[in-house]
Short mmCIF file of C-alpha atoms and ligand atoms in Angstrom, two decimals:
data_model
loop_
_atom_site.label_atom_id
_atom_site.label_comp_id
_atom_site.label_asym_id
_atom_site.label_seq_id
_atom_site.Cartn_x
_atom_site.Cartn_y
_atom_site.Cartn_z
CA MET A 1 23.60 -4.04 -3.89
CA SER A 2 23.48 -7.84 -3.46
CA ASP A 3 21.42 -9.92 -5.90
CA GLU A 4 19.06 -11.09 -3.12
CA LEU A 5 18.35 -7.51 -2.10
CA LYS A 6 17.77 -6.42 -5.69
CA GLN A 7 15.42 -9.33 -6.35
CA VAL A 8 13.20 -8.15 -3.50
CA THR A 9 13.42 -4.37 -3.85
CA HIS A 10 13.11 -4.30 -7.65
CA ILE A 11 10.33 -6.87 -7.95
CA ASP A 12 7.86 -6.29 -10.83
CA ASN A 13 4.67 -6.51 -8.75
CA VAL A 14 2.52 -4.53 -11.20
CA ARG A 15 3.31 -3.79 -14.84
CA LEU A 16 1.62 -3.03 -18.10
CA GLY A 17 1.29 -6.04 -20.40
CA ASP A 18 3.45 -5.99 -23.57
CA ASP A 19 0.30 -5.60 -25.67
CA GLU A 20 -0.67 -2.52 -23.58
CA LYS A 21 -4.15 -4.08 -23.36
CA SER A 22 -3.58 -5.92 -20.08
CA VAL A 23 -1.95 -5.54 -16.65
CA VAL A 24 0.34 -8.17 -15.15
CA ILE A 25 0.47 -8.52 -11.38
CA ILE A 26 1.97 -10.88 -8.84
CA ASP A 27 -0.92 -12.61 -7.08
CA GLN A 28 -0.09 -11.57 -3.50
CA THR A 29 -2.68 -13.95 -2.06
CA GLN A 30 -0.47 -16.90 -3.08
CA LEU A 31 2.74 -15.66 -1.45
CA PRO A 32 4.95 -16.85 0.16
CA ASN A 33 4.24 -20.35 -1.12
CA ARG A 34 3.90 -19.67 -4.83
CA THR A 35 4.98 -16.82 -7.11
CA VAL A 36 2.15 -16.62 -9.63
CA TYR A 37 1.68 -13.85 -12.19
CA LEU A 38 -1.85 -12.95 -13.32
CA THR A 39 -2.77 -11.15 -16.52
CA LEU A 40 -5.80 -8.87 -16.06
CA ARG A 41 -7.71 -8.10 -19.25
CA THR A 42 -11.22 -7.04 -18.22
CA ALA A 43 -12.65 -4.37 -15.92
CA GLN A 44 -14.08 -7.13 -13.73
CA GLU A 45 -10.64 -8.78 -13.45
CA VAL A 46 -8.98 -5.51 -12.40
CA TYR A 47 -11.79 -4.82 -9.92
CA ASP A 48 -11.60 -8.33 -8.44
CA ALA A 49 -7.80 -8.29 -8.21
CA ILE A 50 -8.01 -5.13 -6.06
CA LYS A 51 -11.03 -6.26 -4.03
CA LEU A 52 -9.58 -9.72 -3.30
CA LEU A 53 -6.13 -8.28 -2.42
CA GLN A 54 -4.32 -10.07 -5.25
CA VAL A 55 -2.83 -6.62 -5.66
CA ARG A 56 -2.78 -4.64 -2.43
CA GLY A 57 -1.04 -1.82 -0.60
CA ALA A 58 -2.21 1.75 -1.21
CA PRO A 59 0.35 2.85 -3.83
CA ALA A 60 0.25 -0.51 -5.68
CA ILE A 61 -3.52 -0.41 -6.14
CA GLY A 62 -3.24 3.15 -7.49
CA ILE A 63 -0.59 2.02 -9.98
CA CYS A 64 -2.67 -1.02 -10.95
CA ALA A 65 -5.80 1.09 -11.47
CA GLY A 66 -3.85 3.57 -13.65
CA TYR A 67 -2.44 0.82 -15.87
CA GLY A 68 -5.77 -1.02 -15.72
CA ILE A 69 -7.96 1.78 -17.02
CA TYR A 70 -5.43 2.55 -19.76
CA ALA A 71 -5.27 -1.10 -20.84
CA LEU A 72 -9.07 -1.29 -20.93
CA ALA A 73 -9.35 1.97 -22.91
CA ARG A 74 -6.93 0.55 -25.52
CA GLN A 75 -9.42 -2.25 -26.14
CA TRP A 76 -12.44 -0.03 -26.80
CA ASP A 77 -13.49 0.48 -30.38
CA LEU A 78 -14.54 4.12 -29.96
CA ASP A 79 -13.52 6.98 -32.27
CA ASP A 80 -15.81 9.62 -30.84
CA PRO A 81 -13.98 11.53 -28.04
CA ALA A 82 -17.25 12.27 -26.17
CA ALA A 83 -18.32 8.60 -26.16
CA PHE A 84 -14.76 7.65 -25.12
CA ALA A 85 -14.80 10.17 -22.23
CA ALA A 86 -18.19 8.89 -21.02
CA LYS A 87 -17.01 5.26 -21.00
CA PHE A 88 -13.75 6.27 -19.32
CA HIS A 89 -15.65 8.02 -16.52
CA GLU A 90 -17.99 5.07 -16.02
CA THR A 91 -15.06 2.62 -15.86
CA ALA A 92 -13.12 4.84 -13.43
CA GLU A 93 -16.12 4.94 -11.10
CA TYR A 94 -16.43 1.18 -11.23
CA LEU A 95 -12.76 0.53 -10.45
CA ASN A 96 -12.81 3.16 -7.72
CA SER A 97 -15.62 1.29 -5.94
CA SER A 98 -13.41 -1.80 -5.41
CA ARG A 99 -11.91 -0.57 -2.10
CA PRO A 100 -12.82 2.61 -0.20
CA THR A 101 -10.02 3.43 2.25
CA ALA A 102 -6.76 3.92 0.33
CA VAL A 103 -6.98 7.34 -1.30
CA ASN A 104 -4.27 6.41 -3.83
CA LEU A 105 -6.89 4.49 -5.82
CA SER A 106 -9.13 7.50 -6.45
CA TRP A 107 -6.07 9.76 -6.71
CA ALA A 108 -4.61 7.72 -9.60
CA LEU A 109 -7.97 7.36 -11.37
CA LYS A 110 -8.58 11.13 -11.03
CA ARG A 111 -5.18 11.78 -12.60
CA MET A 112 -6.08 9.53 -15.52
CA GLU A 113 -9.51 11.18 -15.89
CA GLY A 114 -7.81 14.59 -15.79
CA VAL A 115 -5.91 13.66 -18.99
CA VAL A 116 -9.16 12.85 -20.78
CA THR A 117 -10.83 16.07 -19.61
CA ALA A 118 -7.88 18.33 -20.38
CA ASN A 119 -7.56 16.95 -23.92
CA ALA A 120 -11.22 16.91 -24.91
CA GLY A 121 -10.45 18.53 -28.29
CA LYS A 122 -7.97 15.82 -29.35
CA SER A 123 -8.56 12.53 -31.19
CA VAL A 124 -9.03 9.30 -29.25
CA ALA A 125 -5.69 8.02 -30.61
CA GLU A 126 -3.90 11.09 -29.22
CA ILE A 127 -5.69 10.82 -25.86
CA LEU A 128 -4.69 7.16 -25.60
CA ASP A 129 -1.03 8.03 -26.09
CA LEU A 130 -1.28 10.68 -23.36
CA LEU A 131 -2.99 8.19 -21.02
CA GLY A 132 -0.16 5.71 -21.62
CA ALA A 133 2.35 8.37 -20.60
CA GLU A 134 0.31 9.30 -17.50
CA CYS A 135 0.04 5.80 -16.05
CA ARG A 136 3.75 5.23 -16.62
CA ALA A 137 4.43 8.56 -14.87
CA ILE A 138 2.33 7.51 -11.86
CA HIS A 139 4.46 4.37 -11.55
CA GLN A 140 7.79 6.15 -12.12
CA GLU A 141 6.95 8.87 -9.60
CA ASP A 142 6.11 6.22 -7.01
CA ILE A 143 9.51 4.60 -7.52
CA GLU A 144 11.19 7.96 -6.90
CA MET A 145 8.96 8.76 -3.91
CA CYS A 146 9.71 5.42 -2.25
CA ARG A 147 13.44 5.98 -2.63
CA LYS A 148 13.23 9.42 -0.98
CA ILE A 149 10.95 8.17 1.81
CA SER A 150 13.49 5.39 2.45
CA GLU A 151 16.27 7.95 2.83
CA TYR A 152 14.30 10.19 5.19
CA GLY A 153 13.14 7.16 7.18
CA LEU A 154 16.66 5.84 7.52
CA SER A 155 17.73 9.15 9.10
CA LEU A 156 15.45 8.30 12.05
CA ILE A 157 17.25 5.08 13.08
CA LYS A 158 20.81 3.92 13.71
CA ASP A 159 22.87 0.78 13.29
CA GLY A 160 21.75 -1.96 15.67
CA ASP A 161 18.22 -0.60 16.19
CA GLY A 162 15.09 -2.73 16.42
CA VAL A 163 12.09 -1.63 14.37
CA LEU A 164 8.56 -2.95 14.70
CA THR A 165 6.25 -2.87 11.68
CA HIS A 166 2.62 -3.83 11.07
CA CYS A 167 1.04 -5.18 7.87
CA ASN A 168 3.11 -4.82 4.69
CA ALA A 169 4.44 -1.59 3.25
CA GLY A 170 7.32 -3.03 1.24
CA PRO A 171 8.03 -3.33 -2.49
CA LEU A 172 5.02 -5.60 -3.03
CA ALA A 173 2.70 -2.89 -1.71
CA THR A 174 4.28 -0.07 -3.69
CA SER A 175 6.98 -0.02 -6.27
CA ARG A 176 10.65 -0.55 -5.42
CA TYR A 177 11.80 -0.42 -1.75
CA GLY A 178 8.39 0.37 -0.29
CA THR A 179 7.56 2.99 2.30
CA ALA A 180 7.71 1.66 5.90
CA LEU A 181 10.12 -1.11 4.85
CA GLY A 182 12.12 1.13 2.50
CA PRO A 183 14.52 2.43 5.20
CA LEU A 184 15.23 -1.16 6.26
CA PHE A 185 16.20 -2.25 2.75
CA LEU A 186 18.25 0.90 2.29
CA GLY A 187 19.94 0.32 5.66
CA LYS A 188 20.84 -3.21 4.56
CA GLU A 189 22.23 -1.81 1.32
CA LYS A 190 24.47 0.46 3.40
CA GLY A 191 25.67 -2.41 5.57
CA MET A 192 23.65 -1.58 8.70
CA ASN A 193 22.41 -4.27 11.07
CA LEU A 194 18.76 -3.68 11.86
CA HIS A 195 16.41 -6.03 13.66
CA VAL A 196 12.83 -6.07 12.54
CA PHE A 197 9.77 -7.36 14.38
CA ALA A 198 6.95 -8.04 11.93
CA ASP A 199 3.42 -8.27 13.33
CA GLU A 200 1.67 -11.16 11.59
CA THR A 201 -1.35 -8.84 11.04
CA ARG A 202 -4.59 -10.71 11.56
CA PRO A 203 -6.85 -11.54 9.82
CA LEU A 204 -5.18 -11.54 6.40
CA LEU A 205 -1.59 -12.08 7.59
CA GLN A 206 0.14 -9.54 5.35
CA GLY A 207 2.93 -9.31 7.95
CA ALA A 208 3.57 -13.05 7.99
CA ARG A 209 2.97 -13.78 4.32
CA LEU A 210 4.56 -10.69 2.77
CA THR A 211 6.66 -8.61 5.19
CA SER A 212 8.62 -11.46 6.78
CA TYR A 213 9.00 -12.98 3.29
CA GLU A 214 10.42 -9.79 1.77
CA LEU A 215 12.78 -9.11 4.68
CA GLN A 216 13.98 -12.70 5.03
CA LYS A 217 14.65 -12.97 1.28
CA ALA A 218 16.64 -9.73 1.45
CA GLY A 219 18.83 -11.11 4.26
CA ILE A 220 17.49 -8.72 6.93
CA ASP A 221 17.18 -9.98 10.50
CA VAL A 222 13.40 -10.38 10.90
CA THR A 223 11.39 -11.95 13.71
CA LEU A 224 7.75 -12.72 13.09
CA ILE A 225 5.40 -12.15 16.05
CA CYS A 226 1.65 -12.49 16.57
CA ASP A 227 -0.06 -9.12 16.89
CA ASN A 228 -0.64 -9.63 20.63
CA MET A 229 3.13 -10.00 21.25
CA ALA A 230 4.07 -6.43 20.34
CA SER A 231 3.79 -5.28 23.97
CA ILE A 232 6.27 -7.80 25.38
CA VAL A 233 8.75 -7.14 22.59
CA MET A 234 8.57 -3.40 23.34
CA LYS A 235 8.79 -4.00 27.10
CA ASN A 236 11.92 -6.11 26.55
CA GLY A 237 13.60 -3.03 25.07
CA TRP A 238 13.98 -4.59 21.63
CA VAL A 239 12.20 -1.85 19.68
CA GLN A 240 13.65 1.63 19.13
CA ALA A 241 11.10 2.79 16.55
CA CYS A 242 7.84 1.74 14.89
CA PHE A 243 7.50 2.21 11.12
CA VAL A 244 4.12 1.72 9.45
CA GLY A 245 2.59 2.59 6.09
CA CYS A 246 -0.70 4.38 5.51
CA ASP A 247 -3.77 4.28 3.31
CA ARG A 248 -5.06 7.80 3.87
CA ILE A 249 -3.76 10.66 5.98
CA ALA A 250 -6.30 13.34 6.92
CA ALA A 251 -5.46 17.05 7.01
CA ASN A 252 -4.94 16.95 10.80
CA GLY A 253 -2.47 14.04 10.63
CA ASP A 254 -4.86 11.24 11.64
CA ALA A 255 -3.67 8.23 9.61
CA ALA A 256 -5.64 5.20 8.44
CA ASN A 257 -3.65 2.00 8.05
CA LYS A 258 -4.21 -1.74 8.44
CA ILE A 259 -6.42 -2.78 11.33
CA GLY A 260 -4.33 -3.00 14.50
CA THR A 261 -2.02 -0.11 13.64
CA SER A 262 -3.60 2.24 16.17
CA GLY A 263 -3.05 -0.37 18.91
CA VAL A 264 0.66 -0.46 18.05
CA ALA A 265 0.77 3.34 18.32
CA ILE A 266 -0.91 3.27 21.74
CA LEU A 267 1.60 0.66 22.98
CA ALA A 268 4.51 2.65 21.56
CA LYS A 269 3.33 5.74 23.44
CA HIS A 270 3.16 3.72 26.66
CA TYR A 271 6.75 2.49 26.25
CA GLY A 272 8.10 5.84 25.00
CA ILE A 273 8.97 4.51 21.53
CA PRO A 274 8.62 6.88 18.56
CA PHE A 275 5.89 5.81 16.15
CA TYR A 276 6.36 6.95 12.52
CA VAL A 277 3.96 6.82 9.58
CA LEU A 278 5.66 6.63 6.19
CA GLY A 279 3.84 7.36 2.93
CA PRO A 280 3.93 9.34 -0.29
CA THR A 281 2.08 12.66 -0.61
CA SER A 282 -0.41 10.80 -2.86
CA THR A 283 -1.70 9.23 0.39
CA ILE A 284 -2.42 12.61 2.00
CA ASP A 285 -6.01 13.75 1.56
CA LEU A 286 -6.32 17.39 2.59
CA SER A 287 -10.01 17.33 1.65
CA CYS A 288 -10.53 14.97 4.57
CA PRO A 289 -10.40 17.05 7.80
CA ASP A 290 -9.79 14.21 10.27
CA GLY A 291 -9.87 10.46 10.81
CA ASP A 292 -13.63 10.41 11.47
CA HIS A 293 -14.13 11.28 7.80
CA ILE A 294 -12.02 8.40 6.45
CA PRO A 295 -14.22 5.59 5.07
CA ILE A 296 -13.30 2.27 6.68
CA GLU A 297 -13.70 -0.87 4.61
CA LEU A 298 -15.63 -3.73 6.23
CA ARG A 299 -14.72 -7.17 4.93
CA ASP A 300 -16.25 -10.63 4.86
CA PRO A 301 -16.63 -12.32 8.30
CA SER A 302 -15.31 -15.57 6.79
CA GLU A 303 -11.83 -14.02 6.89
CA ILE A 304 -12.04 -14.22 10.70
CA ARG A 305 -14.05 -17.42 11.14
CA GLU A 306 -12.47 -19.80 8.68
CA LYS A 307 -9.81 -18.43 6.36
CA TRP A 308 -6.43 -20.18 6.82
CA TYR A 309 -7.86 -22.86 9.13
CA ALA A 310 -8.32 -26.53 8.22
CA GLU A 311 -11.79 -26.21 9.72
CA PRO A 312 -13.79 -23.19 10.95
CA MET A 313 -12.69 -21.80 14.31
CA ALA A 314 -16.08 -20.28 15.15
CA LEU A 315 -19.68 -21.26 14.64
CA PRO A 316 -21.03 -20.01 11.30
CA GLU A 317 -23.72 -17.97 13.09
CA VAL A 318 -21.24 -16.12 15.35
CA LYS A 319 -21.28 -12.39 14.70
CA CYS A 320 -17.96 -10.97 13.43
CA TYR A 321 -16.80 -7.40 13.01
CA ASN A 322 -14.08 -7.22 10.39
CA PRO A 323 -12.86 -3.66 9.70
CA ALA A 324 -9.84 -3.72 7.38
CA PHE A 325 -8.33 -0.48 8.71
CA ASP A 326 -8.22 1.73 11.77
CA VAL A 327 -7.19 5.31 12.32
CA THR A 328 -4.22 6.30 14.44
CA ASP A 329 -4.78 9.60 16.21
CA HIS A 330 -2.28 12.27 15.16
CA SER A 331 -1.31 12.80 18.81
CA LEU A 332 0.36 9.36 18.80
CA ILE A 333 2.47 9.99 15.69
CA ALA A 334 6.06 11.23 16.18
CA GLY A 335 6.47 12.08 12.49
CA ILE A 336 4.96 11.56 9.04
CA VAL A 337 7.70 10.68 6.58
CA THR A 338 6.99 11.71 2.97
CA GLU A 339 9.14 12.06 -0.15
CA LYS A 340 9.26 15.79 0.55
CA GLY A 341 10.56 15.47 4.11
CA ILE A 342 9.47 14.59 7.63
CA CYS A 343 6.36 16.39 8.89
CA ARG A 344 6.02 17.02 12.62
CA ALA A 345 3.12 18.26 14.74
CA PRO A 346 1.15 20.43 14.34
CA TYR A 347 0.25 18.38 11.26
CA THR A 348 -2.49 20.70 10.04
CA GLU A 349 0.31 23.15 9.25
CA SER A 350 3.15 20.81 8.24
CA LEU A 351 1.00 18.69 5.89
CA ALA A 352 -0.60 21.73 4.22
CA ALA A 353 2.88 23.20 3.67
CA LEU A 354 3.81 20.17 1.51
CA PHE A 355 1.25 21.23 -1.10
CA ARG A 356 2.09 24.95 -1.21
O1 MRU B 1 -5.51 -4.33 3.07
P1 MRU B 1 -4.14 -4.02 2.57
O2 MRU B 1 -3.22 -5.19 2.62
O3 MRU B 1 -4.18 -3.36 1.21
O4 MRU B 1 -3.61 -2.93 3.59
C1 MRU B 1 -2.38 -2.34 3.32
C2 MRU B 1 -1.87 -1.44 4.38
O5 MRU B 1 -2.52 -1.17 5.35
C3 MRU B 1 -0.54 -0.83 4.11
O6 MRU B 1 0.15 -0.58 5.29
C4 MRU B 1 -0.74 0.49 3.37
O7 MRU B 1 -1.54 0.31 2.23
C5 MRU B 1 0.53 1.13 2.99
S1 MRU B 1 1.35 0.29 1.68
C6 MRU B 1 2.72 1.22 1.38
#
């Protein structure tokens, strides 16, 4: 693997601080212009980092929350296991309220809480050691899942293909390789020539700021387009597949991802291009029957009116609707690529089979 490729795919976007009482993240809001690392030491700092998208991408926020709650618990001066468990639960609820859509956040916090519950008879010191092992396992498993997803995803495309992606589902959003971008990095590693069209992804520009940055740095042929250019690029015959990540997949295969994803899927259907959703099984929520039950985060209107502009581009009193995610109907999805294989319709059966 070339050094450039390794620098991108093996980036340390989230890690436990050396003192095990803090979490160190790359501040994704400052990319691509500055690479700044932040050290998070308080519950409020972890909450804000997730809420403000300094750390973002479904798997990455799960990893950050796992490390975060462990680092916070290491700071508490509590010897009584019952008092420790109560504070742990309260802190998990607080961190979980930072963003509602990506199920990986609650999934990781539930895993951490499960360690506390299952070891109620042990001392706080013993529980802390087990929590340290659990958050490291969450991270390590994600690295392995991303690698497998990359391999399955790569089996869906061939040398010379064009792939369109939306938002950012690369190493910054996960751990090594990423999900939707994983096959592209792996293809590069194997010497394939792939052409990627990255939607800029309004309003927060994850495609421009993060996806085109990661791909360009890795030496992959990437073309940045505005979201409203996807149709012409598809019509020109430049796209053979769409690869996107996901924040929560319901039991019937409906998949929530960054706002605008469902529009890409509708266009892809029109042009006869297969549309694939790539994500780890930690993003599948079988307790959620369909997309109508996925909570959609609404964000600050200022992200539409004024963020990124030298001066506001709309009157302050103009109404804005700013949902951060939308749901792609399962009927538009050609396959859901997980670390356990590629699920096809009917998803109610193929997704459930992953957990048997
Ligand atoms: O609001 P964001 O930037 O956290 O949204 C991220 C996405 O929609 C990603 O596509 C998704 O989390 C998958 S990341 C592997």
